[in-house]
XYZ file of N, CA, C and O in Angstrom:
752
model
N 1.970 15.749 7.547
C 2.319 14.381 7.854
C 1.239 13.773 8.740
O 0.797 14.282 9.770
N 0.868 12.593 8.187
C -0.250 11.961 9.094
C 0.268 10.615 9.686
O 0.402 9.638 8.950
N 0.622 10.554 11.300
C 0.826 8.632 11.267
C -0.091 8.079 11.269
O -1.176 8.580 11.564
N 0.121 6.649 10.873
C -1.038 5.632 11.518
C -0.170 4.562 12.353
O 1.034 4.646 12.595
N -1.125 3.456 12.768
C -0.533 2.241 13.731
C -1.482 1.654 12.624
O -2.593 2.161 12.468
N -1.060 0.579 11.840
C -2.252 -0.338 11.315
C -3.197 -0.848 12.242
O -4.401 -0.633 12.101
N -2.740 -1.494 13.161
C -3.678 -1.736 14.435
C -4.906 -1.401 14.758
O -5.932 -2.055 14.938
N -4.555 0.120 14.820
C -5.813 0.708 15.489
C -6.540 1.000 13.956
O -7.716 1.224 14.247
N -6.406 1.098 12.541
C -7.387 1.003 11.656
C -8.443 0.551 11.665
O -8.493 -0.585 12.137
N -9.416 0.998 11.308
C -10.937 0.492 11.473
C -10.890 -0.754 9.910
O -10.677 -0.476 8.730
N -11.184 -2.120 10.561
C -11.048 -3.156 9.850
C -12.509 -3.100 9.164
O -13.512 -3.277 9.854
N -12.588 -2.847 7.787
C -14.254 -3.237 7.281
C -13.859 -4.115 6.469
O -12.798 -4.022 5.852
N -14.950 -5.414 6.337
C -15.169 -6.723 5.572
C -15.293 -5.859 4.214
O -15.516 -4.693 3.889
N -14.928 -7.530 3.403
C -15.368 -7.418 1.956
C -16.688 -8.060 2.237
O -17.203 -8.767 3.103
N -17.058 -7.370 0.873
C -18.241 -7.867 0.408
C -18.594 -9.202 0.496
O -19.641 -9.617 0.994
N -17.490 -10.037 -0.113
C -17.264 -11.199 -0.223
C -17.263 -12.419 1.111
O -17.561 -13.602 1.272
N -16.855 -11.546 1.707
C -16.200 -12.191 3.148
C -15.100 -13.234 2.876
O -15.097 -14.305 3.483
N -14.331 -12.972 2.123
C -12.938 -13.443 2.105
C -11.741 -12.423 3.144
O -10.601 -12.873 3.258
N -12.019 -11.374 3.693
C -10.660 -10.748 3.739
C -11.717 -9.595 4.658
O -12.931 -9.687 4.843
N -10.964 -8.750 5.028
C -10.832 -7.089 5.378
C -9.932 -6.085 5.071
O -8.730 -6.341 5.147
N -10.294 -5.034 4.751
C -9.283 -4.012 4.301
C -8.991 -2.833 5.779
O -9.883 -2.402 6.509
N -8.346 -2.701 5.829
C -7.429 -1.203 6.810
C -7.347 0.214 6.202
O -6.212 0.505 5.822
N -7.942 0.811 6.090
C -7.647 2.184 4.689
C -6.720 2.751 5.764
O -6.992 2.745 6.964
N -5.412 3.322 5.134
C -4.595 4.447 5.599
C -5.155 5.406 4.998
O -5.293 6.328 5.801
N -5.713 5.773 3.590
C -5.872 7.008 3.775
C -6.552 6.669 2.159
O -6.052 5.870 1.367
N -7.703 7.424 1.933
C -8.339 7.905 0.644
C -8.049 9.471 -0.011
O -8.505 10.447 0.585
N -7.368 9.618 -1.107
C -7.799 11.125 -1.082
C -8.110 11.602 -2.855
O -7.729 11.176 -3.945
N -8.820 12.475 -2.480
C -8.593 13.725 -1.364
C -10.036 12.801 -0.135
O -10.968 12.039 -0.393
N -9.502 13.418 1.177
C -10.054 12.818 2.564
C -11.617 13.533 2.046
O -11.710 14.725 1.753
N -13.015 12.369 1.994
C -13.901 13.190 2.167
C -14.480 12.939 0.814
O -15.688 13.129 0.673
N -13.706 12.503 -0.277
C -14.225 12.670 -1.782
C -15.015 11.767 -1.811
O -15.365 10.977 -0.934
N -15.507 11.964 -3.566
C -16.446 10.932 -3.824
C -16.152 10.256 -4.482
O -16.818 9.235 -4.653
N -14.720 10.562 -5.344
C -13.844 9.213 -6.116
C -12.126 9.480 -5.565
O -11.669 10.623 -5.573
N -11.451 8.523 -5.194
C -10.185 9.026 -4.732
C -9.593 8.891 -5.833
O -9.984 8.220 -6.788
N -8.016 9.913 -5.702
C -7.137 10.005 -6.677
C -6.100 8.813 -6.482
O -5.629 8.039 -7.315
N -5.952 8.892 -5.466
C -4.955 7.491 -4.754
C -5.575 7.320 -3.252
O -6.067 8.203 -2.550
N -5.419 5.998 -2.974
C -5.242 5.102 -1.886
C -4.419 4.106 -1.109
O -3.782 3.265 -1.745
N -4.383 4.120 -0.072
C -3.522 3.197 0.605
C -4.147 2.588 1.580
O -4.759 3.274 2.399
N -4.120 1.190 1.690
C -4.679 0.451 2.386
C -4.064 -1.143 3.150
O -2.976 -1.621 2.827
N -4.518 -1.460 3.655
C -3.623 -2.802 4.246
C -4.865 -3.784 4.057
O -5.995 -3.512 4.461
N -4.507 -4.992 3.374
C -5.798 -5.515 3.170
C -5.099 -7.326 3.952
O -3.932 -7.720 3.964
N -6.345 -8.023 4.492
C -6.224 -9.044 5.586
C -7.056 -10.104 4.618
O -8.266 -9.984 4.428
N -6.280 -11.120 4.053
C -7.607 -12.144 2.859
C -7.469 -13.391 3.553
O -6.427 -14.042 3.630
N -8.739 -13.729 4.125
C -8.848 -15.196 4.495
C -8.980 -16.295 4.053
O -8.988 -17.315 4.742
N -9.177 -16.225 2.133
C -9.164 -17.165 1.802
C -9.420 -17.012 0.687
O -9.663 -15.838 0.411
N -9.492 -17.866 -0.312
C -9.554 -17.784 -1.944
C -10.627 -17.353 -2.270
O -11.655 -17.871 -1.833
N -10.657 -16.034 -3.328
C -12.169 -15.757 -4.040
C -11.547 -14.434 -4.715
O -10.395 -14.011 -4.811
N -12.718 -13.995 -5.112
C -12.342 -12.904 -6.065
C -12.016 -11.231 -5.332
O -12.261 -10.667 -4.265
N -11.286 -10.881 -6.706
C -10.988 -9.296 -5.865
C -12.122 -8.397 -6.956
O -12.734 -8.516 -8.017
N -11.926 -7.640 -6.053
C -12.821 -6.295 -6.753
C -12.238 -5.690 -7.790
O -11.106 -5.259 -7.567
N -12.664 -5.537 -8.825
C -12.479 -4.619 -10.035
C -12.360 -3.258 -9.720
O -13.378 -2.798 -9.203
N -11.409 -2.451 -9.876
C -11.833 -1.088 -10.126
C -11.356 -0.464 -11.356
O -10.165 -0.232 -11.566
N -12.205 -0.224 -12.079
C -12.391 0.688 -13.552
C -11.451 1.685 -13.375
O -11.497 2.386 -12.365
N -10.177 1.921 -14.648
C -9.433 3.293 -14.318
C -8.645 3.727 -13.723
O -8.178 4.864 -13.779
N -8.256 2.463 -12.747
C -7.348 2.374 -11.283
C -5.877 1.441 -11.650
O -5.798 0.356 -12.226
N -5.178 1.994 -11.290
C -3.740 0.915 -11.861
C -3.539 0.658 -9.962
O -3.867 1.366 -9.010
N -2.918 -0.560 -10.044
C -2.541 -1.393 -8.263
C -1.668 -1.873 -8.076
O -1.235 -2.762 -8.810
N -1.096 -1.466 -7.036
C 0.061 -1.930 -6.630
C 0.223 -3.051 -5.481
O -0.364 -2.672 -4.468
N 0.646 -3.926 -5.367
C -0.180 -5.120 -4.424
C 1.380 -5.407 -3.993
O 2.306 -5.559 -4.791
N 1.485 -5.454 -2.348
C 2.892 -5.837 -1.954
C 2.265 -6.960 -0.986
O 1.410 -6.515 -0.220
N 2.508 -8.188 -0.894
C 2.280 -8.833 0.357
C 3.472 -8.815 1.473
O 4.671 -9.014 1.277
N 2.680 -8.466 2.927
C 3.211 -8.153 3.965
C 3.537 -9.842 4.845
O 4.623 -9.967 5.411
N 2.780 -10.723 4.867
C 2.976 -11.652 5.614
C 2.110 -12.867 4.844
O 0.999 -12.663 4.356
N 2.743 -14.067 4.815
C 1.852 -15.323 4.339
C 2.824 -15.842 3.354
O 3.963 -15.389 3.238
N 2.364 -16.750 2.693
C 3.078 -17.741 1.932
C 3.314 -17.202 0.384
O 4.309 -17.577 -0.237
N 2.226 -16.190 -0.278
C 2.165 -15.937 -1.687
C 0.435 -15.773 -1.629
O -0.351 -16.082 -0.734
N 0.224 -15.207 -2.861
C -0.307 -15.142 -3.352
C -1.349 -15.344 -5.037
O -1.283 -14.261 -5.619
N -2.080 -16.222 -5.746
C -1.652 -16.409 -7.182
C -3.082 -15.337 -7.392
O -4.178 -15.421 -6.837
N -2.748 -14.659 -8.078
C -3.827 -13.661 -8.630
C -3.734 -13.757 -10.006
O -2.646 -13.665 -10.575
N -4.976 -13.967 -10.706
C -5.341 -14.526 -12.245
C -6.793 -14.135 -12.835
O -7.853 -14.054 -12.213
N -6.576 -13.940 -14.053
C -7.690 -13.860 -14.558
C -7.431 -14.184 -16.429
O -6.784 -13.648 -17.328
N -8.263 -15.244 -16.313
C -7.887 -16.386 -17.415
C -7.346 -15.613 -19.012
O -8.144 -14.791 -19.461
N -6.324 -15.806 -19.664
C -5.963 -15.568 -20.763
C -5.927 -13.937 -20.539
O -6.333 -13.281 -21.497
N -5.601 -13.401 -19.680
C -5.169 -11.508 -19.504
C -4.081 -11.849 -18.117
O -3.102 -11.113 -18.241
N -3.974 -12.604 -17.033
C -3.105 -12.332 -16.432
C -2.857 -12.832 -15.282
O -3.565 -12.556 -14.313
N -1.572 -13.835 -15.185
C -1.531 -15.295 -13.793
C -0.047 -14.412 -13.249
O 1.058 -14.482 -13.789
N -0.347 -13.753 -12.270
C 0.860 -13.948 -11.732
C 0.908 -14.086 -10.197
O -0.186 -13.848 -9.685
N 2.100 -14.477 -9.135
C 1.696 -15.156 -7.997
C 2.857 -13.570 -7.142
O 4.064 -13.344 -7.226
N 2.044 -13.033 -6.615
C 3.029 -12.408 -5.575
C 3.456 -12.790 -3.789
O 2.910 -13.318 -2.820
N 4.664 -12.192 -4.102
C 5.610 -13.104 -3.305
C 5.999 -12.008 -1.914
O 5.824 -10.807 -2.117
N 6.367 -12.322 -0.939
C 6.282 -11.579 0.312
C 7.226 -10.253 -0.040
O 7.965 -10.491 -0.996
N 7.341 -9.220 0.381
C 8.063 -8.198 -0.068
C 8.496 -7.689 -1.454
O 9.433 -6.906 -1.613
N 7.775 -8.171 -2.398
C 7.969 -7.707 -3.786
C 6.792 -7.199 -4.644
O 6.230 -8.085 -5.288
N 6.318 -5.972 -4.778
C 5.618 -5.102 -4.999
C 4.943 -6.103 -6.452
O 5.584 -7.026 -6.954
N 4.139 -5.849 -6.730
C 2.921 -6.031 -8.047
C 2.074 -5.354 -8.171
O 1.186 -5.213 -7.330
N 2.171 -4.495 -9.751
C 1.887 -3.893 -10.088
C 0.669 -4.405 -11.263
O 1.125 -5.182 -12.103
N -0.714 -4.084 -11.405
C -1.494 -4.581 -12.501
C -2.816 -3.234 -12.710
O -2.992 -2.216 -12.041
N -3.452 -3.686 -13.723
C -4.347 -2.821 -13.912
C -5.622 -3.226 -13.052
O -6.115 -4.354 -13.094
N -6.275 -1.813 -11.991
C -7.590 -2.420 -11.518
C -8.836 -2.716 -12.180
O -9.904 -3.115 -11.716
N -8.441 -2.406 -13.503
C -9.692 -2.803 -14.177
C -10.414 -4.223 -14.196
O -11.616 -4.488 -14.174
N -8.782 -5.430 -14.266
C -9.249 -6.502 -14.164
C -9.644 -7.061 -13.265
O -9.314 -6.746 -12.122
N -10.606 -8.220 -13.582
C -11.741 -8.971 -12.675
C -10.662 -10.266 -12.279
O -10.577 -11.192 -13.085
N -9.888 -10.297 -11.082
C -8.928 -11.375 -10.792
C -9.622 -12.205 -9.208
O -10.292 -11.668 -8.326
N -9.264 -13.315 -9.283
C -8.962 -14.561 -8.584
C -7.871 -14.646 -7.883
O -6.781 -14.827 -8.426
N -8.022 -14.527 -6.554
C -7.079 -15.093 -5.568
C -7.088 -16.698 -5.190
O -8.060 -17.434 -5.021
N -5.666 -16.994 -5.113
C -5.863 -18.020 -4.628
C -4.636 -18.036 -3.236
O -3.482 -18.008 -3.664
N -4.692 -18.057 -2.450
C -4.039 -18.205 -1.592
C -3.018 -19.470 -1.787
O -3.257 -20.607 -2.195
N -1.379 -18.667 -1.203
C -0.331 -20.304 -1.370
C -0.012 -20.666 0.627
O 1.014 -20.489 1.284
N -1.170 -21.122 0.988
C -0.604 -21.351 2.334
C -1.417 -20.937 3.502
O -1.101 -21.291 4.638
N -2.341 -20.281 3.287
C -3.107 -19.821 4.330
C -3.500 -17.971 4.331
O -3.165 -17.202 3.430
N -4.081 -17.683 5.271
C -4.386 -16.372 5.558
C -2.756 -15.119 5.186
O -1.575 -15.385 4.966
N -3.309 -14.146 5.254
C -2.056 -13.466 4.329
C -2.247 -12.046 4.542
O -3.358 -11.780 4.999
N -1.488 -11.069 4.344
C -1.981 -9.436 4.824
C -0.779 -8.877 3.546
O 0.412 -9.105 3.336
N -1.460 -8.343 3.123
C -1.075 -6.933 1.920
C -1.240 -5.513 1.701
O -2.330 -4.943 1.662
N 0.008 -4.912 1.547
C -0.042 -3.100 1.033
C -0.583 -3.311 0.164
O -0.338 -4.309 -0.514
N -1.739 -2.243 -0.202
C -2.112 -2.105 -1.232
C -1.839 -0.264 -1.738
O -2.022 0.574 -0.855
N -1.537 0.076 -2.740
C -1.740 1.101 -3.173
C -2.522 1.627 -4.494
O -1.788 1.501 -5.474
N -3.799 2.183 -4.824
C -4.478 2.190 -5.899
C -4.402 3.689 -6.283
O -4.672 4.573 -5.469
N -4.053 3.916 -7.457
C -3.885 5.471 -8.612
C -4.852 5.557 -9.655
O -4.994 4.756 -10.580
N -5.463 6.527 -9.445
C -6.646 7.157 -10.737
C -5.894 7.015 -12.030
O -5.175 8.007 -12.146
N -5.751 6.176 -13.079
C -5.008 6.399 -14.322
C -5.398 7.902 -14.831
O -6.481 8.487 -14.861
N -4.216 8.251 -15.178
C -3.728 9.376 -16.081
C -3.953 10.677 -14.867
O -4.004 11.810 -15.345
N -4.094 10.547 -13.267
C -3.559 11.550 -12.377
C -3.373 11.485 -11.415
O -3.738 12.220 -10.498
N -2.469 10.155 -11.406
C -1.664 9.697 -10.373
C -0.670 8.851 -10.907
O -1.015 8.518 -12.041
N 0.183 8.464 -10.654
C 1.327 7.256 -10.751
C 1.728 6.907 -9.480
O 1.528 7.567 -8.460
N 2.561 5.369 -9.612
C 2.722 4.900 -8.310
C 3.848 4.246 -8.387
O 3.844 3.640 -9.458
N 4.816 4.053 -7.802
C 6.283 3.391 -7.534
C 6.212 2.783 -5.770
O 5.929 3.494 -4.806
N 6.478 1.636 -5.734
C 6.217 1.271 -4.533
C 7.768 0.196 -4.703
O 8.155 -0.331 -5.746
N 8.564 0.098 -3.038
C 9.904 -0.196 -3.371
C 10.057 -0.927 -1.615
O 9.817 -0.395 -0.531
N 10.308 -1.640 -1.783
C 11.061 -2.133 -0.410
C 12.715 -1.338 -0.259
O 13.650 -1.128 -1.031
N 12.375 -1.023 1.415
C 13.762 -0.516 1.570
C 13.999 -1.097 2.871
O 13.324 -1.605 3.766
N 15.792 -0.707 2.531
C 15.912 -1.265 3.781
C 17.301 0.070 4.706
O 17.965 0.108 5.742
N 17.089 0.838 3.600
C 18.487 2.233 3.659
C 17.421 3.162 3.674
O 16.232 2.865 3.563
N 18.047 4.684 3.865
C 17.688 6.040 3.814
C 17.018 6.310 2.373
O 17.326 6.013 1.219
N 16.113 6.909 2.892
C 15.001 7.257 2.085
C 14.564 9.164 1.998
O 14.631 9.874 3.001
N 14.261 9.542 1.012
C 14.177 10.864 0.996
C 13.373 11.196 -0.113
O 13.667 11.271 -1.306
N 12.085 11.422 0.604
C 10.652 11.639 -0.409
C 11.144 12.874 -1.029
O 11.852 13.687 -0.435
N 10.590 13.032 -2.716
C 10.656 14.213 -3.623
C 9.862 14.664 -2.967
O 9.041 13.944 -2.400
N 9.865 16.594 -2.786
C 9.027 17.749 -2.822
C 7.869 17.526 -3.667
O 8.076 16.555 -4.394
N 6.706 18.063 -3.854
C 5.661 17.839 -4.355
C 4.883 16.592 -4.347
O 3.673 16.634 -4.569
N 5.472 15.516 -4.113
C 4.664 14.200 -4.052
C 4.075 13.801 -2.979
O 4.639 14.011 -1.905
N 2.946 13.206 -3.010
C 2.244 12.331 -2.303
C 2.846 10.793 -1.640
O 3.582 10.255 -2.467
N 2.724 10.123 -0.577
C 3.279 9.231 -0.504
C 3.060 8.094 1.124
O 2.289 8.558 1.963
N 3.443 7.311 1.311
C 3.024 6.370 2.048
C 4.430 5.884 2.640
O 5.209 5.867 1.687
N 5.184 5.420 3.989
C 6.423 4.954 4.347
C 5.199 3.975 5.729
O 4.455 4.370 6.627
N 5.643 2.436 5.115
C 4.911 2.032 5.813
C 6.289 1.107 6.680
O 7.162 0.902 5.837
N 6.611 0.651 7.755
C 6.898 -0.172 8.606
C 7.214 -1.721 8.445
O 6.366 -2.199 9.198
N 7.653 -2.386 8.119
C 7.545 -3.993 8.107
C 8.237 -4.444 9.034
O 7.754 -5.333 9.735
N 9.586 -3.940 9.296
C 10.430 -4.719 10.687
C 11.247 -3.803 11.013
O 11.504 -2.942 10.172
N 11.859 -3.754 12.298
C 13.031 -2.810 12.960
C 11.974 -1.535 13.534
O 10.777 -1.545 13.821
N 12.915 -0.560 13.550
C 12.642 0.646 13.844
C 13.340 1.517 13.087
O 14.529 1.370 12.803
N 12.129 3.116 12.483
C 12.858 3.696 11.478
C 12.414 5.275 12.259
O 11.474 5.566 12.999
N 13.544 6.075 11.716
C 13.221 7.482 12.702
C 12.485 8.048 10.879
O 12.481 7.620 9.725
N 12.122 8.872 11.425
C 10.885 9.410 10.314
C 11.216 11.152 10.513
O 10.571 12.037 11.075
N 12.362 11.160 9.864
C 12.342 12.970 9.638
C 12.991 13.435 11.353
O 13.307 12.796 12.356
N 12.960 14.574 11.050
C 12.833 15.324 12.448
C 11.504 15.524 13.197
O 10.436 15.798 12.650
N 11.752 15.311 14.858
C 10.686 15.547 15.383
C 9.631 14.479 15.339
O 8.662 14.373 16.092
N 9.923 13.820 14.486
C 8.867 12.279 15.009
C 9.462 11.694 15.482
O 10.690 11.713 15.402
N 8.496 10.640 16.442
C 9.096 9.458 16.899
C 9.183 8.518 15.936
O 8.526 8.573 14.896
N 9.905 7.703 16.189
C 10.295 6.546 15.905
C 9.165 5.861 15.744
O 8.142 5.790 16.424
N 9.688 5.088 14.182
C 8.094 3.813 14.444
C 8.611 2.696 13.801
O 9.382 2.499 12.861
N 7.824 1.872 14.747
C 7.827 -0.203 14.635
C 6.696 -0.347 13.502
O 5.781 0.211 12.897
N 7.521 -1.631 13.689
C 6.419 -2.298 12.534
C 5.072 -2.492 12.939
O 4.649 -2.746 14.067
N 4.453 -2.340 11.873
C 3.037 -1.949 11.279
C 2.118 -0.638 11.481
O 0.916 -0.385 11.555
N 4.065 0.466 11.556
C 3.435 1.983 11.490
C 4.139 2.725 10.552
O 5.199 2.324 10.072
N 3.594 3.830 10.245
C 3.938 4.778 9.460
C 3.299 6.108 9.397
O 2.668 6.758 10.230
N 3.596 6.298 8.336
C 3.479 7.665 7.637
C 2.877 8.260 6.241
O 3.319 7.830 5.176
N 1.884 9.233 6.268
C 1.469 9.478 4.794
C 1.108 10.711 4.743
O 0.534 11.317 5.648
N 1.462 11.195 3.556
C 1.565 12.698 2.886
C 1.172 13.187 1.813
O 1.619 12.612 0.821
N 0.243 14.363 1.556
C -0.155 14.333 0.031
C 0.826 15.552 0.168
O 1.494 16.010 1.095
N 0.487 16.117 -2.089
C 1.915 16.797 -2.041
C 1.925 17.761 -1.364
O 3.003 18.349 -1.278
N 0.469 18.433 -0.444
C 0.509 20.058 -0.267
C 1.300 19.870 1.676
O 1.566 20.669 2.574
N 1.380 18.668 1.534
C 2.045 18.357 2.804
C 3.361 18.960 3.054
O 3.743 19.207 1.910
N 4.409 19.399 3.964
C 5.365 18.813 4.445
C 6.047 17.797 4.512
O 5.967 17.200 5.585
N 6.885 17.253 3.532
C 7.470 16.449 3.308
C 8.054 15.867 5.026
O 8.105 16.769 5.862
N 8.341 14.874 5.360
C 9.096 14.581 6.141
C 10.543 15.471 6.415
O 11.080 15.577 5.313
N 11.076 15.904 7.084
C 12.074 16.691 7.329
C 13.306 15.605 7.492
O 13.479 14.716 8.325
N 14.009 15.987 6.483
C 15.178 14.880 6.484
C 14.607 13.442 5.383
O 13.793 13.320 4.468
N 15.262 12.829 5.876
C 15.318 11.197 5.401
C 14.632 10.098 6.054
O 15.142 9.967 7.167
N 13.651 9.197 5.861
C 13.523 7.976 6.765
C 15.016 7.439 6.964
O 15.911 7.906 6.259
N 15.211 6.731 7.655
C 16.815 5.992 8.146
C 16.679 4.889 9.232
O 16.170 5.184 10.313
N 16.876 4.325 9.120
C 16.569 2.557 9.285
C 17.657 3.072 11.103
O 18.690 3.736 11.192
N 16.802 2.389 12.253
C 17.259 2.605 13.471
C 17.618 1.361 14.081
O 18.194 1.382 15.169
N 17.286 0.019 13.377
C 18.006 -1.183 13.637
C 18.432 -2.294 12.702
O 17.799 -2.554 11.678
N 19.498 -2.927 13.073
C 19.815 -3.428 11.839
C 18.570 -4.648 11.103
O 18.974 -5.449 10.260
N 17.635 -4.645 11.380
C 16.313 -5.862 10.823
C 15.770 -4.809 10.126
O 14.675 -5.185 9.711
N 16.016 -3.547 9.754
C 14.845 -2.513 9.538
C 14.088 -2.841 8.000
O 14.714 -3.057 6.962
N 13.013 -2.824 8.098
C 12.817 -3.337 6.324
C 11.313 -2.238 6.077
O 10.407 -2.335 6.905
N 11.210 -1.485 5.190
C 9.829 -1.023 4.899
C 9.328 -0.909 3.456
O 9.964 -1.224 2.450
N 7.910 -0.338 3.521
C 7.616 -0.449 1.907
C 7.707 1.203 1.832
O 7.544 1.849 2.867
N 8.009 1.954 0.408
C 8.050 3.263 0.620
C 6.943 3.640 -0.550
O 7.216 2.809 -1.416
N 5.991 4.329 -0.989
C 4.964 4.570 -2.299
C 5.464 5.886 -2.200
O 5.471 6.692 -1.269
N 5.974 5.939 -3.623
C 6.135 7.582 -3.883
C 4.530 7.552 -4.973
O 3.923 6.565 -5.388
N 4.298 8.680 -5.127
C 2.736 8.745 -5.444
C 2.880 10.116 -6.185
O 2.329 10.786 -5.311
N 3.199 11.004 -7.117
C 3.363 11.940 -7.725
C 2.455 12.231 -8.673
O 2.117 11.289 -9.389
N 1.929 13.373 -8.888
C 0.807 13.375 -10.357
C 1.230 13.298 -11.042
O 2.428 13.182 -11.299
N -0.227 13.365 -11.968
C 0.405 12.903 -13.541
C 0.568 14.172 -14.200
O -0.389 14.935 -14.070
N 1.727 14.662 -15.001
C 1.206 15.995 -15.647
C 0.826 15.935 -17.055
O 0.410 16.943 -17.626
């Protein structure tokens, strides 16, 4: 089990200089192509996202008005605060911001050896054995297994499968509690 605080993430610019990304975690830690990723990404303003070849994405926005992500005659859709989107990274898409500056989970899977399910919760949670996975924070306080502390929003938790699962259940410690959960399992 690894925590983070988004906070203290080392913020690196895009290319672009629209935004910054937060990596929670690349793996395997160290490689030269990851199998999955998790990241918190910060977009300041309308322009393009990065392509990645081979990569399926899971895009949750954490705070801001929306999002419209498009790429002409393959794919317009606008994501909305707490509701996961799912697309292929292959495509070359357009942000447009609905409202201003904005912050998003991101989760990215190697097609064909990784998959990704990403879910807002707001109840007890209990990661499968063998999987990989991400329990990130949005509001309240959630106890995290046995033996961890407790964590606020914009902290969490991440695990590949050779990990230790969390011991027990995440379980929501106030009634505002809201988080995103990525189960992340291979492909067989």
């Amino acid at each position: 089990m690894h925590q983070f605080d988004v906070e203290s993430l080392v913020a690196g610019r895009w290319r672009n200089g629209g935004g910054a990304t937060r990596e929670i975690v690349s793996w395997p830690v160290g490689g030269e192509e990851f199998e999955w990723r998790a990241s918190v990404a910060d977009i300041d303003r309308d322009g393009p996202f990065s392509a990645f070849p081979g990569v399926d994405r899971t895009f949750t926005l954490v705070a801001g008005d929306g999002v419209r992500l498009s790429a002409p005659g393959l794919f317009d859709r606008t994501a909305r605060a707490g509701e996961p989107l799912a697309f292929p990274g292959d495509l070359e898409l357009a942000a447009e911001l609905r409202g201003g500056a904005c912050r998003a989970f991101n989760i990215m899977v190697r097609r064909g050896r990784r998959a990704a399910r990403v879910a807002r919760v707001t109840g007890p949670v209990v990661p499968p054995g063998g999987h990989a996975g991400v329990f990130y924070v949005l509001d309240g306080r959630w106890r995290a297994g046995t033996g961890q502390s407790p964590l606020a929003a914009g902290q969490g938790l991440w695990w590949d499968e050779g990990d230790e699962a969390p011991g027990g259940a995440f379980a929501p410690l106030s009634p505002d509690a809201v988080a995103l959960w990525a189960d992340v399992p291979p492909v067989s």
